[in-house]
Tab-separated table of C-alpha atoms in Angstrom:
chain	number	residue	atom	x	y	z
A	1	MET	CA	69.208	114.156	96.230
A	2	THR	CA	68.217	114.091	99.862
A	3	THR	CA	69.286	117.137	101.875
A	4	THR	CA	69.940	117.609	105.562
A	5	SER	CA	67.054	116.471	107.693
A	6	GLU	CA	65.513	118.983	110.080
A	7	ALA	CA	63.589	116.496	112.179
A	8	ARG	CA	64.937	114.705	115.214
A	9	THR	CA	65.121	110.980	114.540
A	10	ARG	CA	64.807	108.046	116.864
A	11	SER	CA	68.571	107.384	116.490
A	12	GLY	CA	69.618	110.099	118.932
A	13	ARG	CA	70.663	113.731	119.026
A	14	LEU	CA	70.385	115.681	115.776
A	15	LEU	CA	73.620	117.120	114.438
A	16	LEU	CA	74.581	119.192	111.452
A	17	ASN	CA	75.525	116.942	108.556
A	18	LYS	CA	78.811	115.172	109.433
A	19	VAL	CA	79.785	114.401	105.818
A	20	PRO	CA	81.017	116.921	103.219
A	21	GLU	CA	78.938	117.875	100.208
A	22	VAL	CA	79.858	115.778	97.172
A	23	THR	CA	81.625	118.306	94.983
A	24	VAL	CA	84.656	117.938	92.745
A	25	TRP	CA	86.781	118.658	95.822
A	26	PHE	CA	85.319	115.588	97.522
A	27	TRP	CA	86.526	113.299	94.749
A	28	VAL	CA	89.908	115.002	94.388
A	29	ILE	CA	90.799	114.671	98.050
A	30	LYS	CA	89.271	111.174	98.258
A	31	ILE	CA	91.657	109.948	95.541
A	32	LEU	CA	94.563	111.771	97.199
A	33	CYS	CA	93.743	110.072	100.521
A	34	THR	CA	93.521	106.663	98.875
A	35	THR	CA	96.869	107.125	97.128
A	36	VAL	CA	98.727	108.276	100.232
A	37	GLY	CA	97.072	105.524	102.250
A	38	GLU	CA	98.485	102.897	99.894
A	39	SER	CA	102.000	104.353	99.639
A	40	PHE	CA	102.334	105.273	103.339
A	41	ALA	CA	101.249	101.798	104.462
A	42	ASP	CA	103.783	100.228	102.079
A	43	TRP	CA	106.499	102.493	103.463
A	44	ILE	CA	105.797	101.544	107.084
A	45	ASN	CA	105.286	97.883	106.269
A	46	MET	CA	108.308	97.373	104.019
A	47	LYS	CA	110.784	100.238	104.341
A	48	LEU	CA	110.671	100.307	108.133
A	49	GLY	CA	110.371	96.525	108.331
A	50	VAL	CA	107.403	96.679	110.709
A	51	GLY	CA	105.599	93.833	108.946
A	52	LEU	CA	102.068	93.494	107.647
A	53	VAL	CA	100.370	92.299	110.827
A	54	ASN	CA	102.092	94.824	113.074
A	55	THR	CA	101.255	97.614	110.634
A	56	ALA	CA	97.612	96.517	110.727
A	57	TRP	CA	97.584	96.624	114.535
A	58	ILE	CA	99.127	100.099	114.521
A	59	PHE	CA	96.592	101.504	112.079
A	60	THR	CA	93.674	99.791	113.788
A	61	ALA	CA	94.632	101.583	117.015
A	62	VAL	CA	95.037	104.895	115.171
A	63	PHE	CA	91.686	104.335	113.448
A	64	VAL	CA	89.921	103.841	116.781
A	65	VAL	CA	91.391	107.090	118.111
A	66	VAL	CA	90.672	109.304	115.076
A	67	LEU	CA	87.185	107.817	114.662
A	68	ALA	CA	86.397	108.562	118.305
A	69	VAL	CA	87.419	112.198	117.735
A	70	GLN	CA	85.339	112.390	114.542
A	71	LEU	CA	82.242	110.916	116.212
A	72	ARG	CA	82.390	113.445	119.055
A	73	LEU	CA	82.166	116.411	116.698
A	74	LYS	CA	78.764	118.024	116.145
A	75	ARG	CA	79.334	119.012	112.533
A	76	TYR	CA	81.593	118.325	109.562
A	77	VAL	CA	85.139	119.625	110.092
A	78	PRO	CA	87.535	119.010	107.164
A	79	PHE	CA	90.734	118.032	108.995
A	80	PRO	CA	89.428	115.287	111.339
A	81	TYR	CA	87.050	113.989	108.667
A	82	TRP	CA	89.721	113.542	105.985
A	83	LEU	CA	92.255	112.256	108.511
A	84	THR	CA	89.740	109.539	109.327
A	85	VAL	CA	89.360	108.750	105.621
A	86	VAL	CA	93.152	108.405	105.220
A	87	VAL	CA	93.420	106.087	108.212
A	88	VAL	CA	90.393	103.985	107.293
A	89	SER	CA	91.729	103.622	103.738
A	90	VAL	CA	94.961	102.161	105.091
A	91	THR	CA	93.174	99.976	107.635
A	92	GLY	CA	90.697	98.485	105.164
A	93	THR	CA	93.510	97.813	102.702
A	94	LEU	CA	95.617	96.077	105.341
A	95	TYR	CA	92.763	93.773	106.351
A	96	THR	CA	92.456	92.536	102.774
A	97	ASP	CA	96.239	92.165	102.455
A	98	ILE	CA	96.344	90.053	105.618
A	99	LEU	CA	93.632	87.759	104.267
A	100	THR	CA	95.558	87.399	101.006
A	101	ASP	CA	99.186	87.278	102.147
A	102	GLN	CA	98.930	85.807	105.637
A	103	VAL	CA	95.832	83.605	105.583
A	104	GLY	CA	96.048	82.686	101.887
A	105	VAL	CA	92.452	83.569	100.979
A	106	PRO	CA	92.097	83.894	97.169
A	107	LEU	CA	91.213	87.400	96.002
A	108	TRP	CA	88.015	86.278	94.289
A	109	ILE	CA	86.764	84.882	97.596
A	110	SER	CA	87.709	88.093	99.431
A	111	SER	CA	85.875	90.109	96.768
A	112	ALA	CA	82.762	87.962	97.128
A	113	VAL	CA	82.817	88.037	100.942
A	114	PHE	CA	83.263	91.804	101.139
A	115	SER	CA	80.524	92.312	98.529
A	116	VAL	CA	78.098	90.285	100.649
A	117	LEU	CA	79.247	92.107	103.791
A	118	LEU	CA	78.720	95.498	102.126
A	119	ALA	CA	75.238	94.481	101.009
A	120	GLY	CA	74.512	93.396	104.576
A	121	VAL	CA	75.676	96.725	106.014
A	122	PHE	CA	73.536	98.601	103.514
A	123	GLY	CA	70.560	96.383	104.353
A	124	VAL	CA	70.806	96.988	108.100
A	125	TRP	CA	71.453	100.707	107.546
A	126	TRP	CA	68.321	101.015	105.379
A	127	ALA	CA	66.165	98.907	107.697
A	128	ARG	CA	67.058	101.105	110.660
A	129	GLU	CA	67.267	104.568	109.095
A	130	ARG	CA	65.138	104.270	105.913
A	131	THR	CA	67.829	106.166	103.992
A	132	LEU	CA	71.347	105.602	102.693
A	133	SER	CA	71.888	109.229	101.763
A	134	ILE	CA	75.155	110.806	102.897
A	135	HIS	CA	73.327	114.162	102.914
A	136	SER	CA	71.495	113.182	106.072
A	137	VAL	CA	74.309	111.822	108.261
A	138	THR	CA	72.973	113.801	111.216
A	139	THR	CA	72.922	111.240	114.042
A	140	LEU	CA	75.491	109.027	115.738
A	141	SER	CA	73.737	105.933	114.414
A	142	ARG	CA	73.860	107.085	110.803
A	143	GLU	CA	77.470	108.191	111.080
A	144	SER	CA	78.445	104.830	112.561
A	145	PHE	CA	76.823	103.052	109.607
A	146	TYR	CA	78.579	105.478	107.267
A	147	TRP	CA	82.078	104.749	108.593
A	148	LEU	CA	81.460	101.003	108.714
A	149	THR	CA	80.396	101.195	105.082
A	150	VAL	CA	83.490	103.218	104.183
A	151	LEU	CA	85.738	100.637	105.871
A	152	VAL	CA	84.136	97.760	103.956
A	153	THR	CA	84.293	99.650	100.642
A	154	PHE	CA	88.048	100.101	101.054
A	155	ALA	CA	88.510	96.412	101.799
A	156	LEU	CA	86.307	95.508	98.823
A	157	GLY	CA	88.093	97.988	96.548
A	158	THR	CA	91.438	96.499	97.551
A	159	ALA	CA	90.307	92.948	96.857
A	160	THR	CA	88.678	93.672	93.493
A	161	GLY	CA	91.541	95.948	92.400
A	162	ASP	CA	94.226	93.389	93.261
A	163	TRP	CA	92.155	90.614	91.693
A	164	THR	CA	91.986	92.635	88.473
A	165	LEU	CA	95.779	92.992	88.427
A	166	GLU	CA	96.146	89.286	89.135
A	167	LEU	CA	93.821	88.377	86.259
A	168	THR	CA	95.241	90.749	83.672
A	169	GLY	CA	98.904	91.211	84.522
A	170	TRP	CA	98.521	94.912	83.699
A	171	SER	CA	101.061	97.423	84.989
A	172	PRO	CA	99.858	100.055	87.496
A	173	GLY	CA	99.993	102.749	84.784
A	174	VAL	CA	97.683	100.793	82.494
A	175	SER	CA	95.491	99.653	85.381
A	176	VAL	CA	94.641	103.264	86.223
A	177	LEU	CA	92.577	103.455	83.030
A	178	LEU	CA	89.967	100.838	84.044
A	179	PRO	CA	88.649	102.419	87.295
A	180	LEU	CA	89.038	105.864	85.726
A	181	GLY	CA	86.904	104.829	82.749
A	182	LEU	CA	84.310	103.181	84.995
A	183	ILE	CA	84.035	106.286	87.175
A	184	ALA	CA	83.564	108.405	84.028
A	185	ALA	CA	80.794	106.064	82.818
A	186	ILE	CA	79.076	106.160	86.224
A	187	THR	CA	79.246	109.958	86.182
A	188	LEU	CA	77.581	110.085	82.769
A	189	LEU	CA	74.798	107.750	83.916
A	190	TRP	CA	74.310	109.840	87.077
A	191	ARG	CA	73.989	112.972	84.932
A	192	PHE	CA	71.476	111.099	82.790
A	193	GLY	CA	69.304	110.283	85.807
A	194	ALA	CA	70.719	107.238	87.598
A	195	ASN	CA	69.990	106.748	91.278
A	196	PRO	CA	72.320	109.185	93.130
A	197	MET	CA	73.057	106.888	96.070
A	198	LEU	CA	73.904	103.901	93.848
A	199	SER	CA	76.077	106.095	91.635
A	200	PHE	CA	77.903	107.571	94.626
A	201	TRP	CA	78.787	104.286	96.304
A	202	LEU	CA	79.875	102.610	93.061
A	203	ALA	CA	82.209	105.518	92.325
A	204	TYR	CA	83.383	105.545	95.954
A	205	ILE	CA	84.452	101.892	95.743
A	206	LEU	CA	86.286	102.467	92.456
A	207	THR	CA	88.346	105.366	93.803
A	208	ARG	CA	90.264	102.883	95.941
A	209	PRO	CA	91.831	100.859	93.064
A	210	LEU	CA	92.260	104.113	91.132
A	211	GLY	CA	94.224	105.791	93.925
A	212	ALA	CA	96.179	102.635	94.743
A	213	ASN	CA	97.232	102.157	91.121
A	214	ILE	CA	98.325	105.785	90.917
A	215	GLY	CA	100.398	105.305	94.076
A	216	ASP	CA	101.974	102.078	92.798
A	217	TRP	CA	102.722	103.692	89.421
A	218	LEU	CA	104.494	106.635	91.059
A	219	ALA	CA	106.393	104.547	93.639
A	220	SER	CA	107.415	101.447	91.644
A	221	PRO	CA	110.908	101.232	90.114
A	222	LYS	CA	111.384	101.881	86.406
A	223	VAL	CA	113.022	98.472	85.992
A	224	ALA	CA	111.827	95.384	87.867
A	225	GLN	CA	111.741	91.630	87.755
A	226	PRO	CA	109.253	89.994	85.334
A	227	GLY	CA	105.737	90.249	86.733
A	228	GLU	CA	106.664	93.002	89.202
A	229	PRO	CA	105.121	96.511	88.837
A	230	THR	CA	107.061	99.287	87.129
A	231	GLY	CA	106.507	103.021	87.362
A	232	LEU	CA	108.205	106.387	87.868
A	233	ALA	CA	110.500	105.247	90.705
A	234	LEU	CA	109.584	108.049	93.124
A	235	GLY	CA	109.489	105.570	95.996
A	236	THR	CA	106.802	105.135	98.644
A	237	PHE	CA	108.208	107.785	100.984
A	238	THR	CA	108.451	110.522	98.338
A	239	THR	CA	105.019	109.634	96.961
A	240	SER	CA	103.557	109.818	100.473
A	241	LEU	CA	105.142	113.216	101.119
A	242	ILE	CA	103.854	114.659	97.831
A	243	PHE	CA	100.298	113.513	98.391
A	244	LEU	CA	100.270	114.420	102.082
A	245	GLY	CA	101.273	117.923	101.035
A	246	LEU	CA	98.482	118.053	98.452
A	247	ILE	CA	95.963	116.775	101.006
A	248	LEU	CA	97.057	119.348	103.577
A	249	ALA	CA	96.791	122.188	101.041
A	250	THR	CA	93.321	121.021	99.971
A	251	VAL	CA	92.096	120.646	103.554
A	252	ILE	CA	93.323	124.149	104.404
A	253	TYR	CA	91.482	125.517	101.371
A	254	LEU	CA	88.274	123.696	102.324
A	255	THR	CA	88.556	124.862	105.938
A	256	VAL	CA	88.870	128.502	104.881
A	257	THR	CA	86.349	128.613	102.006
A	258	ARG	CA	83.854	125.952	103.263
A	259	PRO	CA	82.552	125.039	99.778
A	260	ASP	CA	81.903	121.446	100.866
A	261	VAL	CA	79.869	122.226	103.996
A	262	THR	CA	76.325	121.068	103.276
A	263	GLU	CA	74.635	124.130	104.745
A	264	THR	CA	76.937	126.485	102.768
A	265	TYR	CA	76.508	124.502	99.569
A	266	GLU	CA	72.715	124.492	99.835
A	267	ALA	CA	72.688	128.267	100.276
A	268	THR	CA	74.600	128.838	97.030
A	269	HIS	CA	73.280	126.052	94.776
A	270	ILE	CA	69.883	125.087	93.451
A	271	PRO	CA	69.085	121.470	94.383
A	272	GLN	CA	69.113	119.049	91.453
A	273	ILE	CA	66.527	116.396	92.169
A	274	SER	CA	65.965	113.544	89.736
A	275	ASP	CA	62.646	111.759	90.133
A	276	ASP	CA	62.194	110.246	86.667
A	277	PRO	CA	61.621	106.484	87.206
A	278	ARG	CA	62.048	105.779	83.496
A	279	ARG	CA	65.484	107.368	83.414
A	280	GLU	CA	66.491	105.526	86.592
A	281	ARG	CA	65.482	102.194	85.047
A	282	THR	CA	67.346	103.019	81.852
A	283	ALA	CA	70.435	103.987	83.837
A	284	LEU	CA	70.167	100.770	85.845
A	285	ALA	CA	70.295	98.862	82.573
A	286	GLY	CA	73.349	100.951	81.714
A	287	PHE	CA	75.038	99.847	84.933
A	288	ALA	CA	74.279	96.222	84.048
A	289	PHE	CA	75.780	96.731	80.584
A	290	ILE	CA	78.931	98.268	82.092
A	291	ALA	CA	79.263	95.318	84.492
A	292	VAL	CA	78.957	92.786	81.654
A	293	ALA	CA	81.373	94.755	79.450
A	294	THR	CA	83.914	95.019	82.279
A	295	GLY	CA	83.662	91.300	82.991
A	296	SER	CA	84.152	90.521	79.289
A	297	LEU	CA	87.201	92.802	79.164
A	298	LEU	CA	88.779	91.085	82.163
A	299	VAL	CA	88.112	87.622	80.718
A	300	TRP	CA	89.676	88.703	77.415
A	301	ALA	CA	92.694	90.283	79.152
A	302	HIS	CA	93.185	87.171	81.279
A	303	SER	CA	93.257	85.003	78.146
A	304	GLN	CA	95.944	87.149	76.514
A	305	PRO	CA	99.641	86.353	76.968
A	306	HIS	CA	101.035	88.547	79.711
A	307	VAL	CA	104.069	88.614	81.923
A	308	GLY	CA	103.575	86.884	85.223
A	309	PRO	CA	105.927	86.060	88.066
A	310	ALA	CA	109.042	84.215	87.035
A	311	PRO	CA	108.736	80.426	87.229
A	312	GLU	CA	109.999	78.848	90.401
A	313	THR	CA	112.756	77.031	88.524
A	314	ASP	CA	114.147	80.418	87.456
A	315	ALA	CA	114.659	81.347	91.084
A	316	THR	CA	117.631	79.017	91.471
A	317	SER	CA	120.805	80.978	90.979
A	318	THR	CA	123.498	79.494	88.763
A	319	VAL	CA	126.070	81.817	90.363
A	320	HIS	CA	127.962	80.601	93.418
A	321	LEU	CA	129.484	83.183	95.732
A	322	ALA	CA	131.541	82.831	98.892
A	323	PRO	CA	129.850	83.620	102.222
A	324	GLY	CA	129.480	87.374	102.620
A	325	GLN	CA	130.550	88.161	99.042
A	326	ALA	CA	126.985	88.822	97.841
A	327	VAL	CA	126.488	91.668	100.329
A	328	LYS	CA	129.974	93.169	100.087
A	329	LYS	CA	128.744	96.239	98.163
A	330	PHE	CA	125.506	96.681	100.125
A	331	PRO	CA	125.139	99.213	102.980
A	332	PRO	CA	125.956	97.454	106.278
A	333	ALA	CA	122.854	98.880	107.978
A	334	LYS	CA	120.541	97.308	105.399
A	335	VAL	CA	122.366	93.980	105.600
A	336	SER	CA	122.119	94.035	109.395
A	337	ALA	CA	118.367	94.667	109.242
A	338	LEU	CA	117.887	91.723	106.879
A	339	LYS	CA	120.060	89.433	109.012
A	340	ALA	CA	118.154	90.438	112.144
A	341	LEU	CA	114.824	89.386	110.644
A	342	ALA	CA	116.277	86.129	109.288
A	343	SER	CA	117.781	85.377	112.709
A	344	THR	CA	114.464	86.094	114.424
A	345	SER	CA	112.653	83.737	112.071
A	346	LEU	CA	115.284	81.043	112.640
A	347	LYS	CA	115.117	81.455	116.425
A	348	ASP	CA	111.315	81.152	116.413
A	349	ALA	CA	111.444	78.137	114.107
A	350	ARG	CA	113.855	76.382	116.460
A	351	ALA	CA	111.603	77.222	119.426
A	352	GLY	CA	108.549	75.784	117.682
A	353	ASN	CA	106.894	79.200	117.360
A	354	GLU	CA	105.404	78.732	113.875
A	355	THR	CA	103.462	82.010	113.889
A	356	GLY	CA	106.474	84.042	114.973
A	357	ALA	CA	108.752	82.386	112.403
A	358	HIS	CA	106.226	82.988	109.612
A	359	THR	CA	105.676	86.625	110.623
A	360	ALA	CA	109.420	87.315	110.695
A	361	ALA	CA	109.848	85.637	107.300
A	362	GLN	CA	107.020	87.781	105.904
A	363	SER	CA	108.702	90.925	107.251
A	364	LEU	CA	111.997	89.737	105.752
A	365	ARG	CA	110.313	89.392	102.356
A	366	ASP	CA	108.722	92.843	102.647
A	367	LEU	CA	112.011	94.514	103.577
A	368	TRP	CA	113.914	92.697	100.818
A	369	ASP	CA	111.372	93.776	98.204
A	370	ALA	CA	111.419	97.352	99.488
A	371	ASP	CA	115.238	97.503	99.261
A	372	GLN	CA	115.429	96.095	95.745
A	373	ALA	CA	115.502	99.513	94.073
A	374	SER	CA	118.514	100.609	96.144
A	375	LEU	CA	120.451	97.310	96.401
A	376	GLN	CA	120.176	95.781	92.939
A	377	PRO	CA	121.953	98.672	91.126
A	378	LEU	CA	124.884	98.361	93.561
A	379	ASP	CA	125.562	94.722	92.672
A	380	ASN	CA	123.125	92.949	90.383
A	381	THR	CA	125.006	89.650	90.650
A	382	GLY	CA	124.992	89.694	94.451
A	383	TRP	CA	121.369	90.751	94.589
A	384	THR	CA	120.277	88.012	92.154
A	385	PHE	CA	122.211	85.407	94.128
A	386	LEU	CA	120.577	86.399	97.418
A	387	ASP	CA	117.147	86.788	95.793
A	388	ALA	CA	117.264	83.153	94.701
A	389	GLN	CA	118.048	81.988	98.233
A	390	MET	CA	115.449	84.353	99.664
A	391	ASP	CA	112.883	82.700	97.398
A	392	GLN	CA	113.852	79.279	98.727
A	393	VAL	CA	113.298	80.524	102.286
A	394	LEU	CA	109.890	81.947	101.405
A	395	LYS	CA	108.905	78.702	99.694
A	396	THR	CA	109.440	76.736	102.910
A	397	PHE	CA	106.962	79.073	104.631
A	398	GLY	CA	104.441	78.999	101.763
A	399	ILE	CA	104.898	82.740	101.216
A	400	ASP	CA	104.379	83.844	97.592
A	401	HIS	CA	104.157	80.165	96.673
A	402	PRO	CA	101.079	77.928	96.315
A	403	ASN	CA	102.500	75.154	98.513
A	404	ALA	CA	101.696	74.663	102.188
A	405	PRO	CA	104.391	75.526	104.769
A	406	MET	CA	107.116	72.904	104.943
A	407	SER	CA	108.630	71.305	108.017
A	408	SER	CA	110.489	73.345	110.605
A	409	ALA	CA	113.710	71.505	109.730
A	410	GLN	CA	113.477	72.616	106.097
A	411	GLN	CA	112.748	76.198	107.140
A	412	GLN	CA	115.748	76.217	109.471
A	413	ALA	CA	118.024	74.770	106.783
A	414	GLU	CA	117.137	77.440	104.220
A	415	LEU	CA	117.372	80.238	106.795
A	416	ASN	CA	120.805	78.994	107.855
A	417	THR	CA	121.901	79.005	104.221
A	418	LEU	CA	120.624	82.553	103.763
A	419	LEU	CA	122.410	83.797	106.883
A	420	THR	CA	125.616	82.107	105.717
A	421	ASP	CA	125.325	83.774	102.316
A	422	MET	CA	124.935	87.174	104.016
A	423	GLY	CA	128.101	86.565	106.042
């Protein structure tokens, strides 16, 4: 593979390589970053009730700051580099989630758009720099292309990963096996003689759904509604803490030992350069076979009976409870947080602020889903009763339902009913 360039390019000042050497540590910490990015974003979005859009704004601002710090450095430094990866993983994921949950863009369209966008970034990068190698990220221009590519790969990985789950209905635990198997196959083809850059970026994209599925599997409750993910019930906060600790320990190790610094790695390893065109063509055919086989697997899985979301008719509760009775056993602080969001949505709906009402309803849904694991065991009857009414509210906004948003009067009526039920 290409090593660090020694010549000054037209793109600006020459730096030491700004990207770590691709060792096993690179992939370990990349998956850790992806997992904590998924779980930490879910915790802020749902547990704290910040909301999807607000969370995206927060992480976009953080991304700008950490990227500015990273770009000012003259060489690869583990902590700022991997902090940028964590933040960009969350940011790219949130952009896809907004397109899906807020704008209503189907996942297959998001996957196609981000694929075209990634190809466009690669095309411009190659046209300007004549290389896509991460071993020669030695100028500001190349590093800018690198981080733009990373951002798009996270958005693409989110879209394709979620689309896979949507098609198959697999649980997060089972879903881990597909990207893991694909990464293993790509590794074997790379060892055989596949193009290193193609192999790297394919594996890089796949680490996003792999890490996200691991995070969902660890955080999801052991028992859930039909069609909802199940897992080890560690929760998003605990999962985030565990993986942040692992990331910190790994970064400290890399900072002290420097095994992933390109200049150190080159001094202790003999370069492995593959220049066999026949093997590259054979490996390319292998990639095509893997793509066809994966597509066939997804088509087959989609055609199999699998548990999906409960039908809308099932959402209507047959239990009738007096106002306030459903939340009698729930912690007052959690009930107050839910009522505050419902009241905000109702106030905005009355004022004609459609965007504000929809955003508050989305945050209400996120907080309700996040609290399911703690509220449902306290009173399953009360939780089921409120969940049915919550679903009716979301339906009027077109959230988690295929219908378009209903009239403001219908939204206000269902929100009033929900607030009455919560006392």
